[in-house]
Short mmCIF file of C-alpha atoms in Angstrom, two decimals:
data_model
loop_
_atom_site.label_atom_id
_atom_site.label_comp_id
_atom_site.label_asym_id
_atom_site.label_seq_id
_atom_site.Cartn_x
_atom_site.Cartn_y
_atom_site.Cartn_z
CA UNK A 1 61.71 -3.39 146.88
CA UNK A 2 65.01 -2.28 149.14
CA UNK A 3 65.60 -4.80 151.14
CA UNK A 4 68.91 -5.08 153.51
CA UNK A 5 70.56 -6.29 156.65
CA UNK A 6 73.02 -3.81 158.19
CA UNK A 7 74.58 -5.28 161.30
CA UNK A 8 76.68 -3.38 163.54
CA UNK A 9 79.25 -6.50 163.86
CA UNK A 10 80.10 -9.52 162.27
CA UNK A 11 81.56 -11.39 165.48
CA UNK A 12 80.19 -10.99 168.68
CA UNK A 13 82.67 -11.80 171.77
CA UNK A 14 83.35 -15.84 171.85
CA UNK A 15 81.78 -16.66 169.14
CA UNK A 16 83.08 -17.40 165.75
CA UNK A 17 82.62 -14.92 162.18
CA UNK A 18 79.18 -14.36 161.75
CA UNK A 19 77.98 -16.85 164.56
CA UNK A 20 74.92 -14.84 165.88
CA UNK A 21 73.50 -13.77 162.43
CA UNK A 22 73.29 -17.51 160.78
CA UNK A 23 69.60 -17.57 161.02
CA UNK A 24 69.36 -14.14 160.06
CA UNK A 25 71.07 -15.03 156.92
CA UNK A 26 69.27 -17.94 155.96
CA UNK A 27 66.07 -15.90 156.12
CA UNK A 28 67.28 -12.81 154.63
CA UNK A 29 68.76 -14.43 151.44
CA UNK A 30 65.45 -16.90 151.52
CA UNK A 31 65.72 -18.07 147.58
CA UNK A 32 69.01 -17.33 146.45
CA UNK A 33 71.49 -19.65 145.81
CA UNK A 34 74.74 -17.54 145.42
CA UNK A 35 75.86 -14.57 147.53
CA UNK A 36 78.51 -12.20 145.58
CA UNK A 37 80.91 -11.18 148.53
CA UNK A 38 82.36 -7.89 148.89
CA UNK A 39 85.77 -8.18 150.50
CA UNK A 40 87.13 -4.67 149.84
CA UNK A 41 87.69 -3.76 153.11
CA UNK A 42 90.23 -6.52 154.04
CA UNK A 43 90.49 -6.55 157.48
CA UNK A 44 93.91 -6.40 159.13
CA UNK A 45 95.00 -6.34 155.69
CA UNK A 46 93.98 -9.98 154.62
CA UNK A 47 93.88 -10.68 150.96
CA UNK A 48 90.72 -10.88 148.99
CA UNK A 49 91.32 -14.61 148.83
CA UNK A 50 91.59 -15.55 152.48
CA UNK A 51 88.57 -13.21 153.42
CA UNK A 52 86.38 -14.83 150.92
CA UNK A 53 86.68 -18.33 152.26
CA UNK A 54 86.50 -17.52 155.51
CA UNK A 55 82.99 -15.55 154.40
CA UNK A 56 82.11 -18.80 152.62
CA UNK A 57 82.58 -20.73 155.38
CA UNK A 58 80.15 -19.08 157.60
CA UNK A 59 77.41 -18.49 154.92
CA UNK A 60 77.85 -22.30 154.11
CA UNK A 61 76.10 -22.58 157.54
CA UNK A 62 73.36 -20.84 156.01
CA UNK A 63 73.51 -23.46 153.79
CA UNK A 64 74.25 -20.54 150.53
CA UNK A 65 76.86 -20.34 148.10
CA UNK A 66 79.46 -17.62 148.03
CA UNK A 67 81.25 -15.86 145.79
CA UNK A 68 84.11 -13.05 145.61
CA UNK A 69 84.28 -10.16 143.52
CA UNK A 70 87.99 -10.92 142.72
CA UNK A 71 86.64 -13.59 140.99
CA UNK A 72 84.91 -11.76 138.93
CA UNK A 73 86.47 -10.48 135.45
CA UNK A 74 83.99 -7.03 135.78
CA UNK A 75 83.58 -6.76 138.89
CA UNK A 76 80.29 -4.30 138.07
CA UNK A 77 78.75 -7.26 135.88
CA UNK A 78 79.03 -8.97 138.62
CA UNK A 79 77.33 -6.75 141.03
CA UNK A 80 74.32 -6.02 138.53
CA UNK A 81 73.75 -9.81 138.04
CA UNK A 82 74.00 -10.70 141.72
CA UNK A 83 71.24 -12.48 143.64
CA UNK A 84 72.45 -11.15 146.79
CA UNK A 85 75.09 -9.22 147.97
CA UNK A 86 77.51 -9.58 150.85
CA UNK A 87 79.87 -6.48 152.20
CA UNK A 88 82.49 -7.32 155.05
CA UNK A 89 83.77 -5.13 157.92
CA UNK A 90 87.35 -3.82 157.87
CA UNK A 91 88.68 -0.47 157.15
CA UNK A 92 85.99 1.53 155.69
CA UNK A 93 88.27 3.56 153.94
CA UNK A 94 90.00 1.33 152.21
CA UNK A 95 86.59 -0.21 151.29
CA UNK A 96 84.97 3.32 150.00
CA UNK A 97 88.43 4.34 147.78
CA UNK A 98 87.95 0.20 146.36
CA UNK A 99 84.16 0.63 145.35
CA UNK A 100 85.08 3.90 143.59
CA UNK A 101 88.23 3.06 142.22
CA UNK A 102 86.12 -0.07 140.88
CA UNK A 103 83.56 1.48 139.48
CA UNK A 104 81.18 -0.43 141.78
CA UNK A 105 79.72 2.01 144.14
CA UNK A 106 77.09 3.21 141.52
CA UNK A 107 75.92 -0.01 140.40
CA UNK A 108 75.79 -1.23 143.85
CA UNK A 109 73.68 1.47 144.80
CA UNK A 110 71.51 1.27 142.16
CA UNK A 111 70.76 -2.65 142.32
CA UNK A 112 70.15 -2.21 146.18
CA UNK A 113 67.43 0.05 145.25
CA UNK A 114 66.12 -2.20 142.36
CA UNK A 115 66.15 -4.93 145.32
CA UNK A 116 68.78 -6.60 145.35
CA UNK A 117 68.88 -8.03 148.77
CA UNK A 118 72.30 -6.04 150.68
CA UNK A 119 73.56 -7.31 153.65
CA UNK A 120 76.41 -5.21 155.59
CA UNK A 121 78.45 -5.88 158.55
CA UNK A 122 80.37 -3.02 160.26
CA UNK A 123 82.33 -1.04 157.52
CA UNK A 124 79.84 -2.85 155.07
CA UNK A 125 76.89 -1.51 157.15
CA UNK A 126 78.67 2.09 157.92
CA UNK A 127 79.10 2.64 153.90
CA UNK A 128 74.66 2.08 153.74
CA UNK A 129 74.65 5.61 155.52
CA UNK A 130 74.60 8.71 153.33
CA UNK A 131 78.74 9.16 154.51
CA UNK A 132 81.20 7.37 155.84
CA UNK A 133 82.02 10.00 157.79
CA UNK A 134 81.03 7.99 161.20
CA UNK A 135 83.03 5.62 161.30
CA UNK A 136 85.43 4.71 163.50
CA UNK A 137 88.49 3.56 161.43
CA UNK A 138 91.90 5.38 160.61
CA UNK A 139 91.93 7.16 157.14
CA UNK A 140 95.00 5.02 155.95
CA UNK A 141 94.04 5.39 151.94
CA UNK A 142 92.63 8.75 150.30
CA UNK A 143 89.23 7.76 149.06
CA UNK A 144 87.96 10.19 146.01
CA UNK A 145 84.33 10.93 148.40
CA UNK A 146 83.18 10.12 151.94
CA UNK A 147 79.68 9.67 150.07
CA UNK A 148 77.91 6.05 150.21
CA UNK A 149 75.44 4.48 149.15
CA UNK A 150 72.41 6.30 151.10
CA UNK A 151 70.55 3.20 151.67
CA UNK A 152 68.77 4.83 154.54
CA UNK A 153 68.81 8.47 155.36
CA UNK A 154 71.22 8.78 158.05
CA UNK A 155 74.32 7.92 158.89
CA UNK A 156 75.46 5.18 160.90
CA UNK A 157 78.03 4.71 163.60
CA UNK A 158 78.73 0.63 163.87
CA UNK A 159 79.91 -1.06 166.99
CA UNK A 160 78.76 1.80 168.92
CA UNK A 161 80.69 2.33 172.50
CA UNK A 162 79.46 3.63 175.36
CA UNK A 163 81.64 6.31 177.26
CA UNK A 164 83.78 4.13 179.80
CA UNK A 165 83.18 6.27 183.49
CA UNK A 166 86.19 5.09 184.85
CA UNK A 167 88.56 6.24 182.29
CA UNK A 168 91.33 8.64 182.88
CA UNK A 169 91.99 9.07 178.99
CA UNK A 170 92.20 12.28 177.75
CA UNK A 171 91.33 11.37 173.77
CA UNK A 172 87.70 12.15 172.57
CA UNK A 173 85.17 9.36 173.54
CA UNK A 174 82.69 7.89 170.81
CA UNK A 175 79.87 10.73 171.82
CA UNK A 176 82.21 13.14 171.53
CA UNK A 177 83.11 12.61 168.44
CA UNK A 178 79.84 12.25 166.63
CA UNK A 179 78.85 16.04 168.57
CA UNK A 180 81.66 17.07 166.85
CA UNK A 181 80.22 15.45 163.42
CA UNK A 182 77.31 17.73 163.81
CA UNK A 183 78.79 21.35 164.54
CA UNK A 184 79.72 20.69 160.75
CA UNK A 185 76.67 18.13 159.37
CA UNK A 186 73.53 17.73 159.60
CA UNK A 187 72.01 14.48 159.54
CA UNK A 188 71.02 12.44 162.38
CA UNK A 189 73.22 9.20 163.43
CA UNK A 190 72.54 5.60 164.82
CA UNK A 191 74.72 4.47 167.30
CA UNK A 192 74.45 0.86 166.87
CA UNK A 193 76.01 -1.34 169.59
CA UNK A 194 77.57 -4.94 168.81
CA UNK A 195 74.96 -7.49 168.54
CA UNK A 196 72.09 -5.30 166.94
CA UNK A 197 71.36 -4.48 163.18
CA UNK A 198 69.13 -2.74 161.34
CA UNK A 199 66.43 -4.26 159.02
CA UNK A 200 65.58 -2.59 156.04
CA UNK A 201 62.44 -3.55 153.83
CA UNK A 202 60.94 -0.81 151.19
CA UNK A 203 60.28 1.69 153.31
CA UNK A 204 60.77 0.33 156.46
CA UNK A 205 63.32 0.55 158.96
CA UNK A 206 63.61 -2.02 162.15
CA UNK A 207 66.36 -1.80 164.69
CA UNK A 208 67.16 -5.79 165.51
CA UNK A 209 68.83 -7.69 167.71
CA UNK A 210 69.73 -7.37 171.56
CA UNK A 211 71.14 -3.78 172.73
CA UNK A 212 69.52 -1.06 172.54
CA UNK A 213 70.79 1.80 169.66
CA UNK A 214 71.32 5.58 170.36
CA UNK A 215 70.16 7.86 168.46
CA UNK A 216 72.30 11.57 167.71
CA UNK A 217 70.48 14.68 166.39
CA UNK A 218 71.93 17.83 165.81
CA UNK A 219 71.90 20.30 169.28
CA UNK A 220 69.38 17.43 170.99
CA UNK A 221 70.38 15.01 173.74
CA UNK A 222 71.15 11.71 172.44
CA UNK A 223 68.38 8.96 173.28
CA UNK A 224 67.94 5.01 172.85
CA UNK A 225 65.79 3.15 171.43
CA UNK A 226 64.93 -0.38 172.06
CA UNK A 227 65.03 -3.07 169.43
CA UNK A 228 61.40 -3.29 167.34
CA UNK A 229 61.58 0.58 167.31
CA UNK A 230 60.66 1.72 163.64
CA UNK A 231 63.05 4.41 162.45
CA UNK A 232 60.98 5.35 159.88
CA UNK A 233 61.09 8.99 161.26
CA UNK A 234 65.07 8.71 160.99
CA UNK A 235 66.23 11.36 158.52
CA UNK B 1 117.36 25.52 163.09
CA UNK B 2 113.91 23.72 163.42
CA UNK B 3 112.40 23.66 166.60
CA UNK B 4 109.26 22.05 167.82
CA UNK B 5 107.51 20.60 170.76
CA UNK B 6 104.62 17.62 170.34
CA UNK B 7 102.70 16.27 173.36
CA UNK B 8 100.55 14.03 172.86
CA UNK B 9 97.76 15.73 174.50
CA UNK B 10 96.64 19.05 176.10
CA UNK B 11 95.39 17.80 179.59
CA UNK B 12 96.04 14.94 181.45
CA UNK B 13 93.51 13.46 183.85
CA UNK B 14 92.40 16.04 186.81
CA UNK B 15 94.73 19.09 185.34
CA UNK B 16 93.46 22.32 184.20
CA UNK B 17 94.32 23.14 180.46
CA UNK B 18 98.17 22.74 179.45
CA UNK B 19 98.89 22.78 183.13
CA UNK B 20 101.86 19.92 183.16
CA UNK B 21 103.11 21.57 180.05
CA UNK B 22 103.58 24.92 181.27
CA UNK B 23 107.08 24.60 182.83
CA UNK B 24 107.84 23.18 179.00
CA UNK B 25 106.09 26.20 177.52
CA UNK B 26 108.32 29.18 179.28
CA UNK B 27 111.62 27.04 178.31
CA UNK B 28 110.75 26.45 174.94
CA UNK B 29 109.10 29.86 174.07
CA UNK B 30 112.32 31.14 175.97
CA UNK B 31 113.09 34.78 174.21
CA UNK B 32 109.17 34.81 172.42
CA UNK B 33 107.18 37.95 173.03
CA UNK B 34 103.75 36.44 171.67
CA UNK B 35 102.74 33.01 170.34
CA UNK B 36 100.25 32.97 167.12
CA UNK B 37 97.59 30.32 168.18
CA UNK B 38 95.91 28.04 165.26
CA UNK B 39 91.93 26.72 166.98
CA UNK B 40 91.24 25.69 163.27
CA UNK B 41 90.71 22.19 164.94
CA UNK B 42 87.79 23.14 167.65
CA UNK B 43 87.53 20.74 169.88
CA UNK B 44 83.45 19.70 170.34
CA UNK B 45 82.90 22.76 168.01
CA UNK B 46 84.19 25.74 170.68
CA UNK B 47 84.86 28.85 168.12
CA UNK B 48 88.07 29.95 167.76
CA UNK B 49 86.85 32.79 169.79
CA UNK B 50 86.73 31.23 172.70
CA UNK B 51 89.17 28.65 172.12
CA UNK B 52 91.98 31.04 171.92
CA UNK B 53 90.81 32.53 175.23
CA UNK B 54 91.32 28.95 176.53
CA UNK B 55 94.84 28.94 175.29
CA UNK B 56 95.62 32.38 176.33
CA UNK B 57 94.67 31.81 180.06
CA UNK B 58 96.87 28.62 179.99
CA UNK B 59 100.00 30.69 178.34
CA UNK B 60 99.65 33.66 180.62
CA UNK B 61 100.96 31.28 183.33
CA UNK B 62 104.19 30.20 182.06
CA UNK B 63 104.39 34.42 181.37
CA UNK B 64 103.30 34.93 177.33
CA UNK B 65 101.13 36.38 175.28
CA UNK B 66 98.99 34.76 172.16
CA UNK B 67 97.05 36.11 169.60
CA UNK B 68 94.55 33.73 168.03
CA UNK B 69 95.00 33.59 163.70
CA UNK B 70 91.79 34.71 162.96
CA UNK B 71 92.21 38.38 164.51
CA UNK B 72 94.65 38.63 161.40
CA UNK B 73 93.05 39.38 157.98
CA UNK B 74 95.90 37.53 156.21
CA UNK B 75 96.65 34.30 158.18
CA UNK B 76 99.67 33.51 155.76
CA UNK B 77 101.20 37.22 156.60
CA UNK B 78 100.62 35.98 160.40
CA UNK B 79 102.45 33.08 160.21
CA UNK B 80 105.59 34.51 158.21
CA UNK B 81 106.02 36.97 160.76
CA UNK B 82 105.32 35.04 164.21
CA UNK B 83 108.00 34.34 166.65
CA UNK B 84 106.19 31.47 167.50
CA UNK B 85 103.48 29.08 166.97
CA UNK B 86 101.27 26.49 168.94
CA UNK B 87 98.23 24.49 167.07
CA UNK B 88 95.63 23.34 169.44
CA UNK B 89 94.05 19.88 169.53
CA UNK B 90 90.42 18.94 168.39
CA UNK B 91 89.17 17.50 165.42
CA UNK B 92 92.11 16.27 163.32
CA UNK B 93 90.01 16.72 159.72
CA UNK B 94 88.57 19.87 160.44
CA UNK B 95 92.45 21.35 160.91
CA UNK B 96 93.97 20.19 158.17
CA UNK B 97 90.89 21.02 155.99
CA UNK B 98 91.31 25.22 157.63
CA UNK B 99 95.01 24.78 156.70
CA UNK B 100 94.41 23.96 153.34
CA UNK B 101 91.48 26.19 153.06
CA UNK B 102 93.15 28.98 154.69
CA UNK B 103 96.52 28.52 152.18
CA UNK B 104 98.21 28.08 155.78
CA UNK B 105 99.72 24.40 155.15
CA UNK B 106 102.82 25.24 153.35
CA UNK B 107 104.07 28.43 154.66
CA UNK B 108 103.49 26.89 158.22
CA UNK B 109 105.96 24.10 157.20
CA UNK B 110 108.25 26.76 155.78
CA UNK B 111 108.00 29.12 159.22
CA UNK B 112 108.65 25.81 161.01
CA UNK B 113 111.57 24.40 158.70
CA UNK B 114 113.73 28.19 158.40
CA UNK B 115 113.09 27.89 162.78
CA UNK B 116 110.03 29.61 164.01
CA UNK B 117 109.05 27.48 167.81
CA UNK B 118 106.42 24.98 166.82
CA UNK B 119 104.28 23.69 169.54
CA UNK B 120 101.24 21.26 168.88
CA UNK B 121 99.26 19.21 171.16
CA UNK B 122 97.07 15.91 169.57
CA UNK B 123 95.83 17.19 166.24
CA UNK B 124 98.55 19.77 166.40
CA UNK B 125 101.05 16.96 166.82
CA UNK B 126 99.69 14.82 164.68
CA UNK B 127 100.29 17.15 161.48
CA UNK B 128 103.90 17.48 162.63
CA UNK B 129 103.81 13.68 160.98
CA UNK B 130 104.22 13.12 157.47
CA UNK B 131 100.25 12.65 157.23
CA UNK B 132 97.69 12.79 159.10
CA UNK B 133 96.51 9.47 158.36
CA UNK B 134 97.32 8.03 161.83
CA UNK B 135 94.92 10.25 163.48
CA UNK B 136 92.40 8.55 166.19
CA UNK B 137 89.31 11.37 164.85
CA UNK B 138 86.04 11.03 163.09
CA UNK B 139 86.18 12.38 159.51
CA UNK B 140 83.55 15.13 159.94
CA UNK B 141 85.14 17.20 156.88
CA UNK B 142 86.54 16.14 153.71
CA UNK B 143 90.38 17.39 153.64
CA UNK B 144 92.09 18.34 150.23
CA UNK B 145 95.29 16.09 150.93
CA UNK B 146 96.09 13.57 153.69
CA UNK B 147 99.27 14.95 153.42
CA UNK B 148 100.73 17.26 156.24
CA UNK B 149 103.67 19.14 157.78
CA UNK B 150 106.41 16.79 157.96
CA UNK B 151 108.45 18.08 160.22
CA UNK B 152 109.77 14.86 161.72
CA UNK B 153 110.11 11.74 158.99
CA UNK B 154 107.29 9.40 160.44
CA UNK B 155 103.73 9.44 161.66
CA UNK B 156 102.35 10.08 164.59
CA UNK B 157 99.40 8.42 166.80
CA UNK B 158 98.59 10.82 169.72
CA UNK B 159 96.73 9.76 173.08
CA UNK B 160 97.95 6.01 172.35
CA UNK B 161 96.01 3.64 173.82
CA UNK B 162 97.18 0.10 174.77
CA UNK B 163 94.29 -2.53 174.22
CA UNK B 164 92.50 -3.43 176.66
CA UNK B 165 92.99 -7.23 177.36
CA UNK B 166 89.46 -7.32 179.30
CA UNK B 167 87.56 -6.14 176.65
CA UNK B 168 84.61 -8.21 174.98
CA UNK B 169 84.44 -5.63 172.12
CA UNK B 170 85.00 -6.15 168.74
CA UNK B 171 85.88 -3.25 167.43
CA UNK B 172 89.31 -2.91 166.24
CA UNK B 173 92.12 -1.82 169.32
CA UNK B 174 94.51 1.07 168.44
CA UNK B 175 97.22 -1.43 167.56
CA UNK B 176 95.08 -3.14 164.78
CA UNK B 177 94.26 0.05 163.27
CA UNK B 178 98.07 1.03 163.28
CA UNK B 179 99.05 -2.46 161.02
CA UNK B 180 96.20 -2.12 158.74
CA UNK B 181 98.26 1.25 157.95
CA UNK B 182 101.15 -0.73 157.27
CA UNK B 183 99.57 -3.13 154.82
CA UNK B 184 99.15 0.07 152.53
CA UNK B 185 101.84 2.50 154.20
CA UNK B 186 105.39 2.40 154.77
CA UNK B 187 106.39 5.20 157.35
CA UNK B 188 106.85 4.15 160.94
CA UNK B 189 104.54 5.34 163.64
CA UNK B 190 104.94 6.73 166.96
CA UNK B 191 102.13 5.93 169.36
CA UNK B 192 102.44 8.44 171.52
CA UNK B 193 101.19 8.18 175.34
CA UNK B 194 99.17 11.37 177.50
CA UNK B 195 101.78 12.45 179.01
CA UNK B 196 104.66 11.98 176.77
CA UNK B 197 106.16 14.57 174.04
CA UNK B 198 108.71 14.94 171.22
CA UNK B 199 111.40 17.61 171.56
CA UNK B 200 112.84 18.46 167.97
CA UNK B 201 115.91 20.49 167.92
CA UNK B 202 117.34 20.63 164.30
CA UNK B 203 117.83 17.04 163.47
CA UNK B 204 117.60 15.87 166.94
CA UNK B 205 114.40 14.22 167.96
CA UNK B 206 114.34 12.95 171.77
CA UNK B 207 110.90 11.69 173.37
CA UNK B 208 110.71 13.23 176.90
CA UNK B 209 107.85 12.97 179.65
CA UNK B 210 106.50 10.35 181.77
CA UNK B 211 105.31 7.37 180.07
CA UNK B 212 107.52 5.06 177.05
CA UNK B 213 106.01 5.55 173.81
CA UNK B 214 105.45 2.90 171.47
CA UNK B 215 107.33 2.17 167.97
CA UNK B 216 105.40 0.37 165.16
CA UNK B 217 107.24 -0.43 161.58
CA UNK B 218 105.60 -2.63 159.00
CA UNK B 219 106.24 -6.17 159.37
CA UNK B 220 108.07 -5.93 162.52
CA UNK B 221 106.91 -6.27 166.30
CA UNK B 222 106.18 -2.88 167.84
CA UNK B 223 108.52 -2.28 170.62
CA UNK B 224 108.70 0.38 173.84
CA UNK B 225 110.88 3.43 173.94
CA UNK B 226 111.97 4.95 176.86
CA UNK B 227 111.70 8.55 177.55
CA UNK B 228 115.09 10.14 176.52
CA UNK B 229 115.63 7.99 173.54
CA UNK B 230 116.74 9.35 170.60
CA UNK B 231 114.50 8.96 167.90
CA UNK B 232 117.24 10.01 164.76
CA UNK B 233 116.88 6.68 163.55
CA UNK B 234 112.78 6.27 163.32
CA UNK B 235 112.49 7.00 159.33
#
């Protein structure tokens, strides 16, 4: 049974990485003892190395092992005999043109769905959509596809912003961008706001976690929902 | 002798359409009959239609005509033989994917290079770089190539945005996003402020407007240019 935890951050404001979700993650990965770690997106361009540790740090909190998939010698081996399965934020395309150039994003997709327990933050939670094509980064590799892993059947837009009223700035706000997303696509998009995730368990789909999420359907207003809402309907 | 002009962005805050660019416009189309307008990037999904007819209203007050691409049955044939040429702003993907599409990338560059007038605002700016890659928009479309008009020998970052040191979110600031493209990319950057343009005149490149524009290398400490500066040196 599918069974994953996409959060729309790893770090809320104040706190340190992963802070908010340690009980999360002790329940989530309930029964494994080592998490493979996924730390293809690198953010600010950290190395593989540094990222893992400071992963392992936090999920040591959890009191769980963790592992990088530098480590490993093939890195798909590694992904098909994972307990559970860790993907960090950073640039998301970096991280999509990595799990392709890899070999990984098949095999990832494929144990997810044999239930292997997936947890995402941010670019690791944006790649569970059907595209990557909401997310926020800059495009600074050439990834072969924008196509993911279609863990659930939308897409996803992580640390969702609202529109700032005050501003005087001319470039496109976050709403603007994702109506401009659907005068070319069609499936429907979670906005999901720092501090909220989404729970996924067979079938079932559970927005988590404090703020509200908006939800963005082509030609329809955009509308929230509030955390317990079942987004079962979502696709 | 090449010739191009690259604001950062169409509007600024409270103007109509082009309106603090349109003393610009007349001077730099200086001698031009009609200007051949590119919409390929359609801001919130207006059709070129009715994009152009934005554009036209705006040029009709610094005195010219403009005739959107699409009213020609060959758009390379239109480009050759235009006297000049502005690309609008919008969605930064969808552009370059019409260019490529269309077969319009590489005579463009060539119209631009052997001196046809090239104006651009935001997307159209941004493809003046060397790529696109520094662009701020969504990836709604899946281009060919990254790779754009080079015209000047750098990158561009229209409607730059200095962070904002009172923020709580996490998400990554403009400036972030700019050195994870130097972990993988060498070519500096111009972050480009609304209000602010580049005047290129043969080899000469000179920032001009109201606000200093930013200048990011990899590995160094992004510093401020004034407006006036010469920017001969940025490659």
């Amino acid at each position: 049974m599918k069974k994953a935890l996409l959060a729309s951050t790893s770090t809320l404001h104040g706190q340190a990485y992963l802070e908010y979700l340690i009980p999360e993650i002790k329940k989530f990965f309930d029964g494994v003892s080592e998490v493979l770690f996924i730390p293809y997106a690198r953010p600010g361009g950290i190395s593989p190395e540094e990222y893992t540790k400071m992963a392992a740090t936090a999920f040591s909190k959890a009191g769980l092992k963790l592992k990088g998939i530098q480590e490993y010698q093939d890195p798909t081996e590694a992904v098909k005999k994972a307990e559970g399965i860790f993907t960090g934020g950073g640039n998301t395309f970096l991280l999509v043109t990595q799990l392709y150039k890899n070999k990984v994003m098949k095999v990832l997709q494929e144990a997810i769905l044999s239930g292997t327990p997936y947890m995402g933050t941010s670019a690791g939670t944006n790649i569970a959509g059907l595209t990557m094509q909401t997310t926020n980064d800059m495009p600074i590799i050439y990834p072969p596809s924008f196509k993911t892993l279609g863990i659930v059947p939308f897409n996803i837009n992580p640390h969702y912003l609202d529109p700032d009223k005050n501003s005087t700035h001319k470039g496109e706000t976050r709403e603007t961008r994702i109506k401009e997303f659907h005068t070319l696509n069609t499936q429907p998009i979670i906005g999901l706001r720092e501090g909220s995730w989404l729970e996924v368990s067979g079938d079932k789909i559970t927005l988590k976690g404090k703020p509200e999420a908006r939800i963005f359907r082509p030609e329809q207003v955009p509308f929230e929902i509030e955390t317990g809402t079942s987004l079962k309907d979502l696709h």
